[in-house]
């Protein structure tokens, strides 16, 4: 079975440009999470969805960040406009359900560099 | 609210030596606890988790962890380190029953294995 798929794996862009990160969760999973990882701040939860509905977006840093999940098999995280401080590795994770015991399965990440 | 403290951001051991990575948690309700491993340029992978039942939990790659409620700890151990164990390890907690599976991560411990 395929794991969580993220694209692109690497993205280099210039400040001010729009960036879209994509995630395909594991088939049958109902919860999806977006994380950001930096050396300074570690792993931060940005937003998560249950059954395609955003449940908690309190971790989204600013209005420049937005996330959507139009269906059960696809989610996007968009940054517009991007800034150098957005440079990080962005992970998507999915879980079967949203019970406390449900394991989150992580994708390989997208390494974003904003120049 | 729950939190996780990982003591020691860097741990170095010799190949064949005992690995001990420390994790203490704070939670207002009985927690569910997780250990994840991250190899360079990869996503996080579940090593093991404690939900209920036996307090000694065995995971992949020979790792195990013991939930000690009285000490609010969930330390990760492996009897004999291998070079392939070099990675970053994250302890994480969810709120337990009824609290969903939103993970709170520790700051991570980088494990170095020397010959």
CSV table of C-alpha atoms in Angstrom, one decimal:
chain,number,residue,atom,x,y,z
A,1,UNK,CA,0.0,0.0,0.0
A,2,UNK,CA,1.3,3.4,-0.9
A,3,UNK,CA,2.1,5.7,2.0
A,4,UNK,CA,1.3,9.4,2.2
A,5,UNK,CA,2.4,11.1,-1.0
A,6,UNK,CA,3.7,14.7,-1.1
A,7,UNK,CA,4.7,16.8,-4.0
A,8,UNK,CA,6.9,18.4,-4.8
A,9,UNK,CA,9.7,17.0,-2.7
A,10,UNK,CA,11.8,20.2,-3.1
A,11,UNK,CA,10.6,23.7,-4.0
A,12,UNK,CA,12.8,26.8,-4.5
A,13,UNK,CA,11.0,30.0,-5.1
A,14,UNK,CA,11.5,33.7,-4.8
A,15,UNK,CA,10.0,35.9,-2.2
A,16,UNK,CA,6.5,37.1,-3.1
A,17,UNK,CA,5.7,34.1,-5.2
A,18,UNK,CA,2.8,31.8,-4.5
A,19,UNK,CA,3.7,28.3,-3.4
A,20,UNK,CA,1.3,25.3,-3.4
A,21,UNK,CA,2.2,22.1,-1.6
A,22,UNK,CA,0.2,18.9,-2.3
A,23,UNK,CA,-0.6,15.8,-0.2
A,24,UNK,CA,-2.4,12.6,-1.0
A,25,UNK,CA,-3.3,10.7,2.3
A,26,UNK,CA,-3.4,7.0,2.7
A,27,UNK,CA,-6.5,5.6,1.1
A,28,UNK,CA,-9.3,5.2,3.7
A,29,UNK,CA,-7.8,7.6,6.2
A,30,UNK,CA,-10.2,10.2,7.5
A,31,UNK,CA,-7.8,12.6,9.2
A,32,UNK,CA,-5.1,14.7,7.7
A,33,UNK,CA,-2.5,16.9,9.3
A,34,UNK,CA,-0.1,19.6,8.0
A,35,UNK,CA,3.2,20.2,10.0
A,36,UNK,CA,6.1,22.5,9.5
A,37,UNK,CA,9.6,21.6,10.8
A,38,UNK,CA,12.4,24.1,11.3
A,39,UNK,CA,15.6,24.1,13.4
A,40,UNK,CA,14.4,27.0,15.4
A,41,UNK,CA,10.8,25.9,16.2
A,42,UNK,CA,10.9,22.2,15.7
A,43,UNK,CA,7.7,20.4,14.6
A,44,UNK,CA,4.6,22.6,14.5
A,45,UNK,CA,1.1,21.5,13.7
A,46,UNK,CA,-0.4,24.0,11.3
A,47,UNK,CA,-3.8,22.6,10.6
A,48,UNK,CA,-5.7,19.3,10.6
A,49,UNK,CA,-8.8,18.0,9.0
A,50,UNK,CA,-11.4,15.3,9.9
A,51,UNK,CA,-13.5,14.0,7.0
A,52,UNK,CA,-12.3,16.9,4.8
A,53,UNK,CA,-13.4,19.5,7.3
A,54,UNK,CA,-10.8,21.8,9.0
A,55,UNK,CA,-11.0,21.2,12.7
A,56,UNK,CA,-8.1,23.2,14.1
A,57,UNK,CA,-6.2,25.9,12.2
A,58,UNK,CA,-4.8,27.6,15.2
A,59,UNK,CA,-1.2,26.8,14.1
A,60,UNK,CA,-1.5,28.5,10.8
A,61,UNK,CA,1.0,31.4,11.2
A,62,UNK,CA,-0.7,34.1,9.2
A,63,UNK,CA,-3.3,34.9,6.6
A,64,UNK,CA,-0.7,34.2,4.0
A,65,UNK,CA,-1.2,30.5,4.7
A,66,UNK,CA,-4.3,28.6,3.6
A,67,UNK,CA,-5.1,24.9,3.4
A,68,UNK,CA,-7.9,23.0,1.6
A,69,UNK,CA,-9.1,19.5,1.4
A,70,UNK,CA,-11.6,19.3,-1.5
A,71,UNK,CA,-11.9,15.5,-1.2
A,72,UNK,CA,-10.7,12.6,0.9
A,73,UNK,CA,-7.7,11.9,-1.3
A,74,UNK,CA,-6.2,15.4,-1.8
A,75,UNK,CA,-5.1,18.4,0.2
A,76,UNK,CA,-3.2,21.5,-0.5
A,77,UNK,CA,-1.2,24.0,1.6
A,78,UNK,CA,-0.8,27.4,-0.1
A,79,UNK,CA,1.5,30.2,0.9
A,80,UNK,CA,0.8,33.5,-0.9
A,81,UNK,CA,2.9,35.6,-0.9
A,82,UNK,CA,5.9,33.5,0.3
A,83,UNK,CA,8.7,35.0,2.5
A,84,UNK,CA,12.2,33.8,3.3
A,85,UNK,CA,11.0,32.9,6.9
A,86,UNK,CA,8.7,30.3,5.4
A,87,UNK,CA,11.6,28.2,4.4
A,88,UNK,CA,11.1,24.9,6.2
A,89,UNK,CA,10.2,21.3,5.6
A,90,UNK,CA,6.5,20.8,5.4
A,91,UNK,CA,5.0,17.4,6.3
A,92,UNK,CA,1.6,16.0,5.7
A,93,UNK,CA,0.4,13.1,7.8
A,94,UNK,CA,-2.8,11.0,7.8
A,95,UNK,CA,-4.5,8.7,10.3
A,96,UNK,CA,-7.4,6.2,10.0
A,97,UNK,CA,-9.5,8.2,12.4
A,98,UNK,CA,-9.2,10.9,15.1
A,99,UNK,CA,-9.1,8.7,18.2
A,100,UNK,CA,-6.2,9.3,20.5
A,101,UNK,CA,-4.8,5.9,19.8
A,102,UNK,CA,-4.8,6.4,16.0
A,103,UNK,CA,-1.3,6.5,14.6
A,104,UNK,CA,-0.3,9.4,12.3
A,105,UNK,CA,1.6,8.3,9.2
A,106,UNK,CA,3.9,10.9,7.7
A,107,UNK,CA,4.8,11.7,4.2
A,108,UNK,CA,8.4,12.3,3.1
A,109,UNK,CA,8.0,16.1,3.3
A,110,UNK,CA,8.5,19.0,1.0
A,111,UNK,CA,11.6,21.1,1.5
A,112,UNK,CA,10.7,24.7,0.7
A,113,UNK,CA,13.3,27.3,0.2
A,114,UNK,CA,12.2,30.9,-0.3
A,115,UNK,CA,15.0,33.2,-1.6
B,1,UNK,CA,-3.0,21.0,28.1
B,2,UNK,CA,-0.3,18.4,27.6
B,3,UNK,CA,3.4,18.8,27.0
B,4,UNK,CA,6.5,16.7,26.4
B,5,UNK,CA,10.0,17.3,27.6
B,6,UNK,CA,12.9,15.4,26.0
B,7,UNK,CA,16.1,15.6,28.1
B,8,UNK,CA,19.2,15.9,26.0
B,9,UNK,CA,19.0,17.3,22.5
B,10,UNK,CA,22.0,15.2,21.5
B,11,UNK,CA,23.0,11.8,22.8
B,12,UNK,CA,26.1,9.9,21.7
B,13,UNK,CA,26.6,6.2,22.3
B,14,UNK,CA,29.1,3.6,21.1
B,15,UNK,CA,27.9,0.8,18.8
B,16,UNK,CA,26.7,-2.1,21.0
B,17,UNK,CA,26.0,0.1,24.0
B,18,UNK,CA,22.7,0.7,25.6
B,19,UNK,CA,20.5,3.5,24.2
B,20,UNK,CA,18.4,5.5,26.6
B,21,UNK,CA,16.4,8.5,25.4
B,22,UNK,CA,14.4,10.3,28.0
B,23,UNK,CA,10.9,11.6,27.8
B,24,UNK,CA,8.7,13.2,30.4
B,25,UNK,CA,5.2,14.3,29.9
B,26,UNK,CA,2.6,16.5,31.5
B,27,UNK,CA,-1.0,15.8,31.0
B,28,UNK,CA,-4.2,16.6,32.9
B,29,UNK,CA,-5.7,13.3,31.8
B,30,UNK,CA,-4.2,9.8,31.2
B,31,UNK,CA,-2.2,10.3,28.0
B,32,UNK,CA,-1.4,8.2,25.0
B,33,UNK,CA,2.3,8.3,24.3
B,34,UNK,CA,4.3,7.8,21.1
B,35,UNK,CA,7.9,7.6,19.9
B,36,UNK,CA,8.7,8.5,16.3
B,37,UNK,CA,12.1,8.3,14.5
B,38,UNK,CA,13.2,10.5,11.7
B,39,UNK,CA,16.1,9.5,9.5
B,40,UNK,CA,17.9,12.2,7.5
B,41,UNK,CA,15.7,13.7,4.8
B,42,UNK,CA,12.8,11.5,5.6
B,43,UNK,CA,9.4,11.8,7.3
B,44,UNK,CA,8.7,10.6,10.8
B,45,UNK,CA,8.1,6.9,11.3
B,46,UNK,CA,6.3,5.4,14.3
B,47,UNK,CA,8.6,3.3,16.6
B,48,UNK,CA,6.0,2.4,19.2
B,49,UNK,CA,3.1,3.7,21.2
B,50,UNK,CA,1.5,3.3,24.6
B,51,UNK,CA,-2.3,3.5,24.8
B,52,UNK,CA,-3.5,1.1,27.6
B,53,UNK,CA,-2.6,-2.2,29.1
B,54,UNK,CA,1.0,-3.4,29.5
B,55,UNK,CA,3.2,-0.6,30.4
B,56,UNK,CA,6.3,-2.0,28.7
B,57,UNK,CA,5.8,-1.5,25.0
B,58,UNK,CA,7.9,-3.1,22.3
B,59,UNK,CA,8.5,-1.5,19.0
B,60,UNK,CA,10.3,-1.9,15.7
B,61,UNK,CA,14.1,-2.2,15.4
B,62,UNK,CA,14.5,-3.6,18.9
B,63,UNK,CA,13.3,-0.5,20.7
B,64,UNK,CA,11.1,-0.5,23.7
B,65,UNK,CA,9.7,2.0,26.2
B,66,UNK,CA,8.1,1.8,29.6
B,67,UNK,CA,5.2,4.0,30.7
B,68,UNK,CA,5.7,5.0,34.3
B,69,UNK,CA,2.8,7.0,35.6
B,70,UNK,CA,4.4,7.7,39.0
B,71,UNK,CA,7.4,9.3,37.2
B,72,UNK,CA,5.4,10.7,34.3
B,73,UNK,CA,8.0,9.2,32.0
B,74,UNK,CA,8.1,7.2,28.8
B,75,UNK,CA,11.8,6.6,28.2
B,76,UNK,CA,13.0,4.8,25.1
B,77,UNK,CA,15.6,2.1,25.3
B,78,UNK,CA,17.5,-0.3,23.1
B,79,UNK,CA,19.9,-2.8,24.6
B,80,UNK,CA,22.6,-2.6,21.9
B,81,UNK,CA,23.0,0.3,19.5
B,82,UNK,CA,23.6,-0.1,15.8
B,83,UNK,CA,25.0,2.4,13.4
B,84,UNK,CA,21.7,2.4,11.6
B,85,UNK,CA,20.0,3.8,14.7
B,86,UNK,CA,21.6,7.2,14.1
B,87,UNK,CA,18.6,9.5,13.6
B,88,UNK,CA,16.4,12.0,15.4
B,89,UNK,CA,13.9,10.7,17.9
B,90,UNK,CA,10.7,12.4,18.9
B,91,UNK,CA,8.4,11.7,21.9
B,92,UNK,CA,4.8,12.8,21.5
B,93,UNK,CA,1.6,12.7,23.4
B,94,UNK,CA,-2.1,12.9,22.7
B,95,UNK,CA,-4.8,13.7,25.3
B,96,UNK,CA,-6.1,10.2,25.6
B,97,UNK,CA,-9.7,9.1,25.5
B,98,UNK,CA,-12.0,11.6,23.9
B,99,UNK,CA,-9.1,14.0,23.2
B,100,UNK,CA,-8.5,13.2,19.6
B,101,UNK,CA,-5.1,12.4,18.1
B,102,UNK,CA,-3.6,15.8,17.8
B,103,UNK,CA,0.0,15.2,18.7
B,104,UNK,CA,2.2,17.4,20.9
B,105,UNK,CA,5.8,16.7,20.1
B,106,UNK,CA,8.9,17.1,22.2
B,107,UNK,CA,11.9,19.0,20.7
B,108,UNK,CA,13.6,15.8,19.6
B,109,UNK,CA,16.9,14.0,20.5
B,110,UNK,CA,19.6,13.5,17.9
B,111,UNK,CA,21.2,10.1,18.5
B,112,UNK,CA,24.7,9.6,17.3
B,113,UNK,CA,26.2,6.1,17.2
B,114,UNK,CA,30.0,5.9,17.2
B,115,UNK,CA,32.3,2.9,16.3
